[in-house]
XYZ file of C-alpha atoms in Angstrom:
183
model
C 41.064 -23.435 44.227
C 37.672 -22.601 45.606
C 35.942 -19.589 44.134
C 33.134 -17.901 45.989
C 29.625 -18.537 44.672
C 29.351 -14.919 43.613
C 32.247 -15.281 41.104
C 30.935 -18.583 39.740
C 27.490 -17.031 39.054
C 29.133 -14.049 37.313
C 31.320 -16.308 35.150
C 28.352 -18.496 34.182
C 26.284 -15.396 33.358
C 29.068 -13.930 31.194
C 29.483 -17.254 29.336
C 25.724 -17.587 28.808
C 25.396 -14.032 27.470
C 28.414 -14.543 25.189
C 26.988 -17.799 23.841
C 23.549 -16.259 23.359
C 24.798 -13.305 21.323
C 27.338 -15.467 19.507
C 24.645 -17.973 18.502
C 22.231 -15.282 17.373
C 24.499 -14.147 14.570
C 25.090 -17.783 13.559
C 21.345 -18.439 13.639
C 20.757 -15.555 11.259
C 23.391 -16.970 8.922
C 21.727 -20.404 9.032
C 18.380 -18.767 8.209
C 19.957 -17.082 5.193
C 21.378 -20.404 3.964
C 17.974 -22.122 4.146
C 16.180 -19.182 2.494
C 16.021 -19.557 -1.268
C 15.074 -16.482 -3.219
C 12.360 -16.943 -5.790
C 14.163 -15.352 -8.700
C 14.439 -16.607 -12.259
C 17.660 -18.239 -13.383
C 17.358 -16.159 -16.532
C 14.945 -13.825 -18.256
C 14.560 -12.662 -21.816
C 12.735 -9.941 -23.686
C 11.214 -10.542 -27.120
C 11.657 -14.292 -27.594
C 10.996 -16.257 -30.772
C 11.501 -19.989 -30.164
C 11.193 -22.623 -32.872
C 10.537 -26.246 -31.863
C 11.639 -28.963 -34.266
C 11.374 -32.722 -34.618
C 13.683 -34.451 -37.112
C 14.333 -31.150 -38.890
C 10.622 -30.315 -39.230
C 9.216 -27.280 -37.382
C 6.508 -28.424 -34.951
C 5.888 -25.102 -33.228
C 6.837 -21.448 -32.985
C 6.462 -19.511 -29.724
C 6.652 -15.705 -29.618
C 6.523 -13.675 -26.402
C 7.632 -10.245 -25.241
C 8.866 -11.594 -21.861
C 10.115 -14.980 -20.650
C 11.262 -15.885 -17.129
C 13.091 -19.197 -16.741
C 12.933 -20.834 -13.299
C 14.921 -23.961 -14.201
C 17.048 -23.297 -11.089
C 14.212 -24.453 -8.788
C 13.366 -27.945 -7.559
C 10.173 -27.939 -9.681
C 11.360 -26.018 -12.774
C 9.052 -23.953 -14.955
C 9.070 -21.167 -17.525
C 6.754 -18.189 -17.125
C 5.465 -15.845 -19.819
C 3.964 -12.972 -17.790
C 3.100 -10.841 -20.850
C 1.440 -13.655 -22.784
C 2.292 -15.861 -25.740
C 1.493 -16.387 -29.397
C 2.084 -19.984 -30.490
C 1.732 -21.666 -33.857
C 1.602 -25.478 -33.790
C 2.200 -27.514 -36.944
C 0.958 -31.045 -37.532
C 2.682 -33.578 -39.796
C 0.844 -32.183 -42.841
C 1.929 -28.634 -41.866
C -1.616 -27.599 -40.922
C -1.471 -24.880 -38.297
C -3.182 -24.226 -34.991
C -2.824 -20.725 -33.502
C -2.824 -20.111 -29.746
C -2.874 -16.798 -27.917
C -3.110 -16.042 -24.190
C -2.354 -13.124 -21.868
C -0.248 -15.285 -19.520
C 1.327 -18.752 -19.623
C 3.415 -21.123 -17.498
C 5.164 -24.194 -18.884
C 6.047 -26.885 -16.326
C 9.143 -28.788 -17.459
C 8.706 -32.013 -15.449
C 5.065 -32.614 -16.375
C 5.035 -31.124 -19.870
C 1.856 -29.186 -19.025
C 1.340 -25.609 -20.192
C -1.144 -23.461 -18.257
C -2.650 -20.760 -20.501
C -4.580 -17.960 -18.780
C -6.408 -14.755 -19.634
C -8.377 -14.443 -22.859
C -7.137 -17.744 -24.268
C -7.978 -18.091 -27.953
C -7.207 -21.097 -30.163
C -7.904 -21.049 -33.873
C -7.428 -23.796 -36.456
C -6.655 -23.242 -40.128
C -10.123 -24.576 -40.947
C -11.765 -21.770 -38.943
C -12.651 -23.517 -35.671
C -12.104 -21.234 -32.701
C -12.201 -21.833 -28.946
C -12.223 -19.025 -26.384
C -11.899 -19.420 -22.598
C -10.177 -17.858 -19.583
C -7.915 -20.806 -18.741
C -6.774 -23.806 -20.733
C -4.184 -26.523 -20.167
C -2.105 -28.137 -22.899
C -0.540 -31.566 -22.396
C 2.468 -31.413 -24.745
C 3.195 -35.143 -24.636
C -0.328 -36.150 -25.693
C -1.014 -32.980 -27.722
C -4.275 -32.514 -25.838
C -6.070 -29.398 -24.523
C -8.473 -29.362 -21.573
C -10.288 -27.055 -19.162
C -13.121 -27.093 -16.651
C -13.814 -23.400 -17.261
C -16.584 -21.883 -19.386
C -15.832 -21.782 -23.100
C -17.141 -20.596 -26.448
C -16.591 -22.847 -29.485
C -17.180 -21.466 -32.970
C -17.052 -23.500 -36.183
C -18.838 -23.819 -39.518
C -21.830 -25.494 -37.812
C -22.435 -22.630 -35.384
C -21.547 -21.391 -31.931
C -21.764 -23.406 -28.736
C -21.114 -22.527 -25.118
C -20.295 -24.848 -22.284
C -18.294 -25.547 -19.201
C -15.581 -28.176 -19.456
C -13.976 -29.341 -22.673
C -11.046 -31.403 -23.891
C -9.852 -31.777 -27.459
C -6.962 -32.709 -29.743
C -4.710 -29.927 -31.033
C -6.207 -30.273 -34.529
C -9.840 -30.111 -33.218
C -10.605 -33.531 -34.764
C -11.656 -35.024 -31.411
C -13.737 -32.799 -29.101
C -15.350 -33.864 -25.821
C -17.438 -31.086 -24.281
C -19.681 -30.860 -21.252
C -22.730 -28.782 -20.314
C -23.281 -27.384 -23.816
C -25.759 -24.732 -24.934
C -26.085 -23.000 -28.295
C -27.312 -23.499 -31.787
C -25.599 -26.080 -33.970
C -26.379 -27.338 -37.437
C -27.085 -31.072 -37.255
C -25.831 -33.500 -39.873
C -28.542 -35.672 -41.437
């Protein structure tokens, strides 16, 4: 059976058009499959979380909004309306932390505190900065941002600081201010 060239071209054109439009809808479906929406796995209003170790409270976190993104490849928890945290050491001495925004990264154990970050110890030491990181595993704070540190000896300003959660070890950089020297 020999078909004229005219019919063969028409058949090929019809098949090509059919495949093109048929593949377009499949392509859109494939795009939808590969597109992951950036939505939290869960969210909560007014949270009050207590952290414990061997029955002893080690921390209390209070926030008016929590978004949990544990459904992502790199899971994290976001606190878009800020946090108030109280950390307890083994002798139940407290450290108070407040920030306007926070993100806790589950895999690294790092918490990123942002916006009017203020940390106060029970002994009256206070650090203020715009961004501060907390390494939960090592119980260590650090930033490269400008800061203000107030304690019984005076007030100092600087850029770049790292310190233990109880303020016993403080390493600061580029410091200015008036401090009372020990003799």
